[in-house]
GROMACS .gro file of C-alpha atoms in nm:
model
  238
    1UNK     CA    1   2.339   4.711   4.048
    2UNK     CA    2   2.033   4.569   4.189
    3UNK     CA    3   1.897   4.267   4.034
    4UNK     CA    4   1.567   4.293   3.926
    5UNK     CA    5   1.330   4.066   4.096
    6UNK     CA    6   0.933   3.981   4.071
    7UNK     CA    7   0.648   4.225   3.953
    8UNK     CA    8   0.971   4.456   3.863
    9UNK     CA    9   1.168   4.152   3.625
   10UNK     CA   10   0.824   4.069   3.471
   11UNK     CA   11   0.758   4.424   3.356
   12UNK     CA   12   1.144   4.445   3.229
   13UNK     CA   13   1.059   4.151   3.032
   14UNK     CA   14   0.715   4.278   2.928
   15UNK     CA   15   0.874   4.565   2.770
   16UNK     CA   16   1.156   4.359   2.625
   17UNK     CA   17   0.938   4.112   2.473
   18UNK     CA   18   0.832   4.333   2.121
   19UNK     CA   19   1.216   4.284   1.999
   20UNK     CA   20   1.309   3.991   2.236
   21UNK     CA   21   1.274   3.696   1.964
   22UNK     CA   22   1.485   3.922   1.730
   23UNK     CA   23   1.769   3.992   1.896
   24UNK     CA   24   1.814   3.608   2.036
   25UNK     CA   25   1.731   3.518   1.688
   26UNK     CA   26   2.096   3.705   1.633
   27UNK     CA   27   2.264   3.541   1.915
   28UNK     CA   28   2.504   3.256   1.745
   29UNK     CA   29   2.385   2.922   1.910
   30UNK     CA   30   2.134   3.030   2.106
   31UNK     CA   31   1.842   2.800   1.926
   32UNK     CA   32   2.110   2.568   1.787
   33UNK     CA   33   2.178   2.513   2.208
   34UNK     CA   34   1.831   2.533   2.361
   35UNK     CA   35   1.761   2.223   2.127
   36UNK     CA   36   2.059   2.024   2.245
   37UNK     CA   37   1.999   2.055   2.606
   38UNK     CA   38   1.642   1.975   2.536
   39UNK     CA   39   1.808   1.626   2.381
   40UNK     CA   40   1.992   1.585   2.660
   41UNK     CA   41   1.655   1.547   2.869
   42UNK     CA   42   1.701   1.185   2.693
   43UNK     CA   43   1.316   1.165   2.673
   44UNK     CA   44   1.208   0.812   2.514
   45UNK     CA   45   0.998   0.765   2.177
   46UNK     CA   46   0.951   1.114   2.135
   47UNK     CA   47   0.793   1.212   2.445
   48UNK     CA   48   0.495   0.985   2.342
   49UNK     CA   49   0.286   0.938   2.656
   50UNK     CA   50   0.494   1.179   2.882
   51UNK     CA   51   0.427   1.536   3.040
   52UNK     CA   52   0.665   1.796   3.022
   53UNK     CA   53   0.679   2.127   3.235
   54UNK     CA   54   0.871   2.403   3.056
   55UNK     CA   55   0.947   2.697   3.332
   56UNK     CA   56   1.063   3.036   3.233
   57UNK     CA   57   0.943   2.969   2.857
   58UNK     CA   58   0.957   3.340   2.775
   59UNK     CA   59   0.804   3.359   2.394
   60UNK     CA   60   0.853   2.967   2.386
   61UNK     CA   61   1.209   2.924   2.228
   62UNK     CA   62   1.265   2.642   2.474
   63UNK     CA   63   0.919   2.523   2.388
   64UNK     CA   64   0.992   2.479   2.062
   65UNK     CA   65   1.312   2.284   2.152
   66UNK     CA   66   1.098   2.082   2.340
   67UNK     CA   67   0.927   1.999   2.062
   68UNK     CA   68   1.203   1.957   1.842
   69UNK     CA   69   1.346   1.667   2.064
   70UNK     CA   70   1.019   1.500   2.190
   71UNK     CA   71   0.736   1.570   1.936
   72UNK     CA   72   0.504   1.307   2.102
   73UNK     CA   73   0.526   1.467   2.451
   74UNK     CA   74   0.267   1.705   2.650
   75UNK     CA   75   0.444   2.029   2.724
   76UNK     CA   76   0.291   2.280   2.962
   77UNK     CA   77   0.474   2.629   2.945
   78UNK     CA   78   0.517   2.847   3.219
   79UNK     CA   79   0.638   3.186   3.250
   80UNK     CA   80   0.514   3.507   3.499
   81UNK     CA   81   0.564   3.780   3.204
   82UNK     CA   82   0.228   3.814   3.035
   83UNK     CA   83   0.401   4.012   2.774
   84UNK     CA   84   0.618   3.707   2.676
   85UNK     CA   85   0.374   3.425   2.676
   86UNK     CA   86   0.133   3.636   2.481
   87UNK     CA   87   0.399   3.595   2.207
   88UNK     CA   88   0.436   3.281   2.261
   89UNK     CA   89   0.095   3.182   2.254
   90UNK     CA   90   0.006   3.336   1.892
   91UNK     CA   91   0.265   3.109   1.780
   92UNK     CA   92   0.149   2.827   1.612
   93UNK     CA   93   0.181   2.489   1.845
   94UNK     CA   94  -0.007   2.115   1.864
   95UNK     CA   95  -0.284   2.063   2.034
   96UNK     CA   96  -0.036   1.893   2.312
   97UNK     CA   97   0.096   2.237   2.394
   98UNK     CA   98  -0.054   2.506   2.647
   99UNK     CA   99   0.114   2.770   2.894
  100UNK     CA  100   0.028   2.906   3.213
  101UNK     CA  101   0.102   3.264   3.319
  102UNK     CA  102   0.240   3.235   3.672
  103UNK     CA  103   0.526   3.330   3.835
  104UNK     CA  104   0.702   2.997   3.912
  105UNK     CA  105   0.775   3.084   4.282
  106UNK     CA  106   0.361   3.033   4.272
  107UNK     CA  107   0.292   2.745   4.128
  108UNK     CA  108   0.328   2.480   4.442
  109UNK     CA  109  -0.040   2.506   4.519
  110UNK     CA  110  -0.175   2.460   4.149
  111UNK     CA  111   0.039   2.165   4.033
  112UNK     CA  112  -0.008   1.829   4.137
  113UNK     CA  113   0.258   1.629   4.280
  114UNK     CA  114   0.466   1.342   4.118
  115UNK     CA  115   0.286   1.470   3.771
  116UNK     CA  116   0.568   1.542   3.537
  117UNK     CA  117   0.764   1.292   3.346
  118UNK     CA  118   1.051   1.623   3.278
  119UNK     CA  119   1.083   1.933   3.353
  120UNK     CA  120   1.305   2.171   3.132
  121UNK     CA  121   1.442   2.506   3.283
  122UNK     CA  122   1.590   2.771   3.029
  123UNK     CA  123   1.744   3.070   3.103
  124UNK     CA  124   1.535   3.063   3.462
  125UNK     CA  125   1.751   3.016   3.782
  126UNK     CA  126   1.965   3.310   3.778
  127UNK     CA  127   1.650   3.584   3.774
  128UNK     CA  128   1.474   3.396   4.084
  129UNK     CA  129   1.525   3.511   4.423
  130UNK     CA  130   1.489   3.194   4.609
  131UNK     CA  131   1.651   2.934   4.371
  132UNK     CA  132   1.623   2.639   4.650
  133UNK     CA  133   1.245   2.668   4.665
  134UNK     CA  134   1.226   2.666   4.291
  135UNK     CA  135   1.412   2.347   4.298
  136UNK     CA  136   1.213   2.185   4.624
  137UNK     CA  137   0.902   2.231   4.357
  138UNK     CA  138   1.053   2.056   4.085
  139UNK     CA  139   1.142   1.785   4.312
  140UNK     CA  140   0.762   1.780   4.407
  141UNK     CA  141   0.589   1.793   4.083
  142UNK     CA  142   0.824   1.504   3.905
  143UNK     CA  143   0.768   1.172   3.940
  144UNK     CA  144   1.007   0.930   4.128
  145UNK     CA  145   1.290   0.919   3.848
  146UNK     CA  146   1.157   1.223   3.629
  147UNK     CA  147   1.411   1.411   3.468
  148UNK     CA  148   1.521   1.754   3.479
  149UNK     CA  149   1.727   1.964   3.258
  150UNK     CA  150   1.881   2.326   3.322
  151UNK     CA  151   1.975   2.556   3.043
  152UNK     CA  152   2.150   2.846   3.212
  153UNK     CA  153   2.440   3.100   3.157
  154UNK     CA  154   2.638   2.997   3.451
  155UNK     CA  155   3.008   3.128   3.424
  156UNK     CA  156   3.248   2.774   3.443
  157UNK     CA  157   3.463   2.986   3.710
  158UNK     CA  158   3.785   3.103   3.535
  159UNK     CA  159   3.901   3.474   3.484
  160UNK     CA  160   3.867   3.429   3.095
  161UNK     CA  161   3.515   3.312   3.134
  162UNK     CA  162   3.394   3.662   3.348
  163UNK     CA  163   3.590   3.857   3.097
  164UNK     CA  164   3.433   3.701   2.738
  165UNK     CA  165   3.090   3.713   2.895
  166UNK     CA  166   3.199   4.121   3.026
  167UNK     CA  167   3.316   4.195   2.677
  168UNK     CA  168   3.008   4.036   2.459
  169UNK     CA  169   2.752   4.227   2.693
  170UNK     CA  170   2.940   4.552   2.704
  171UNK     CA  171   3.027   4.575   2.297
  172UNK     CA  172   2.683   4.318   2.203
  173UNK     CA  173   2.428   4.273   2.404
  174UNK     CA  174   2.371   4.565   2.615
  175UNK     CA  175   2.404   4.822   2.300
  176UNK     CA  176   2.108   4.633   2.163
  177UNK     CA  177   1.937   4.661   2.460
  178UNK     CA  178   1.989   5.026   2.470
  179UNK     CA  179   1.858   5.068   2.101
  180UNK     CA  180   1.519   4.871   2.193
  181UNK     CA  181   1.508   5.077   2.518
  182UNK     CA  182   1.547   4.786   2.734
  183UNK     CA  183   1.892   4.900   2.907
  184UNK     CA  184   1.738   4.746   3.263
  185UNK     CA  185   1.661   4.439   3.181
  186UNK     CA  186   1.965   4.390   2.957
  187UNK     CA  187   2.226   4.523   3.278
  188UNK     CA  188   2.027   4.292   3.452
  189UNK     CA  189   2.125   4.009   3.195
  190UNK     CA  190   2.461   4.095   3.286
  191UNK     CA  191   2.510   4.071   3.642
  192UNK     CA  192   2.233   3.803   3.671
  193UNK     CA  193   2.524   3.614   3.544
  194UNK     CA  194   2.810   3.746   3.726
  195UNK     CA  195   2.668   3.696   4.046
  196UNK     CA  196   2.488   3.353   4.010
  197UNK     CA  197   2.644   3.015   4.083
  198UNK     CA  198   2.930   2.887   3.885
  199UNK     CA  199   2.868   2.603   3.730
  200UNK     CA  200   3.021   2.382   3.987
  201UNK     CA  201   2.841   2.557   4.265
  202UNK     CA  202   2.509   2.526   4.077
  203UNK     CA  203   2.536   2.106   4.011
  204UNK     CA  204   2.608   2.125   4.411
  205UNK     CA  205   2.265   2.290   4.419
  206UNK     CA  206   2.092   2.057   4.272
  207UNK     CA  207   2.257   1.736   4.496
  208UNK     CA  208   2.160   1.945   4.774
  209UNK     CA  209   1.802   1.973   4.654
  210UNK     CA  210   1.788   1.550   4.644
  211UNK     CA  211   1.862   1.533   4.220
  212UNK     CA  212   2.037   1.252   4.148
  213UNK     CA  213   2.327   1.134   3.852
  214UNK     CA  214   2.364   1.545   3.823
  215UNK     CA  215   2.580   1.593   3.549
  216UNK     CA  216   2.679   1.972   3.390
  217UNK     CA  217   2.767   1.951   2.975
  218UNK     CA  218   2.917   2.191   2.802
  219UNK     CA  219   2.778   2.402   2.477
  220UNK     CA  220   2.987   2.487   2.204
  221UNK     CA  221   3.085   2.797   2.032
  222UNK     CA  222   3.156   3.149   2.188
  223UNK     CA  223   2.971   3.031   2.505
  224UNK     CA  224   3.167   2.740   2.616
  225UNK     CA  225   3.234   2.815   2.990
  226UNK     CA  226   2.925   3.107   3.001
  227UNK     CA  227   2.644   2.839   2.910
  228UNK     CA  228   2.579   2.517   3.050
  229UNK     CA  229   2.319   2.201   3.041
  230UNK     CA  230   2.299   2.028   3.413
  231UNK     CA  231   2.043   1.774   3.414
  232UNK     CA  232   1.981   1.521   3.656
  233UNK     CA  233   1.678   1.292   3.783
  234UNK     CA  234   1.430   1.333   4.127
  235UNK     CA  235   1.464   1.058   4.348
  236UNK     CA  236   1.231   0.802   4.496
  237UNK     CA  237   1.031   0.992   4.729
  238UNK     CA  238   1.084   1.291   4.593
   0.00000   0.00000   0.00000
């Protein structure tokens, strides 16, 4: 199929967004896994003092991960369906937590550069259609040494990974999607995956985009091999 990409992707998710926090809320691990790669941003004293950008925060699952692992911090979310971050926003949050509706590919202009202690990416990278460009504005908007995390569903390159990943979304994930009448955005789940980066090809994204000590951890449960954290730091000069 054709991936869905932009205004189209944002109304997919618009739509999807009434049942979205319910059927993740039925995904084994997928909370449980947002909060560990959060920890794995490694962010000191709780976040106290630091500024954190969350892209692609959706109804703010990875915000609240955020949260979870850096209570001190100030965490901006970011995502360009309005549907989404309205849920997200009539959650309740601290005062140290807004969001921004924007697509990401737009932000270069509005954020300043060298600003962000961390920036956290969940479930992002696959549904853009220039994933290099996404990157070059992380690299702008964190400061020499800021850290970056990547939560992603990026297949660890083996048959059996394709196939478990094929099987949950054609017996799982895309009958729920049918029964909330999201079947687009849910086939678009699907081979979002299938034809993004492996994992290996993705952490040789990121060295290519200037991050530095990239590492890619695994995450436990049915997804090992289908879901990854990479994180890795900007360099001086960035």
């Amino acid at each position: 199929m054709t991936l869905l990409r932009g205004d189209a992707l944002s109304a997919a998710f618009d739509h999807g967004s009434a049942a979205y926090d319910r059927l993740v809320a039925a995904s084994p691990g997928y909370h449980a896994h947002l909060r560990r790669s959060a920890r794995r941003l490694g962010l000191p004293d709780g976040g106290r003092g630091l500024r954190v950008l969350d892209l692609g925060c959706g109804t703010g699952a990875s915000t609240a991960a955020l949260l979870a692992a850096a209570p001190h911090a100030r965490i901006t979310g970011v995502d360009a369906s309005a549907g989404m971050l309205e849920r997200a926003a009539a959650k309740a949050w601290p005062a140290g937590v807004d969001f921004v509706h924007a697509p990401v590919e737009e932000l270069a202009g509005r954020l300043q550069p060298d600003f962000y202690d961390a920036v956290f990416a969940g479930y992002l990278f696959r549904n853009l259609a220039d994933p290099d460009k996404v990157l070059d504005l992380v690299r702008h908007v964190l400061a020499p040494g800021g850290r970056l995390a990547v939560h992603e569903y990026t297949l660890g390159g083996s048959l059996l990974h394709r196939a478990v990943w094929n099987a949950v979304c054609a017996t799982i994930i895309q009958p729920a999607g049918r029964l909330t009448g999201d079947v687009e955005l849910y086939r678009h789940l699907r081979c979002s995956v299938t034809e993004f980066d492996t994992a290996p090809a993705f952490a040789a994204r990121l060295r290519r985009a200037g991050f530095s000590d990239v590492r890619v951890l695994p995450l436990p449960g049915w997804q090992t091999g289908i879901t990854h954290t990479f994180v890795g730091r900007a360099g001086e000069g960035a």
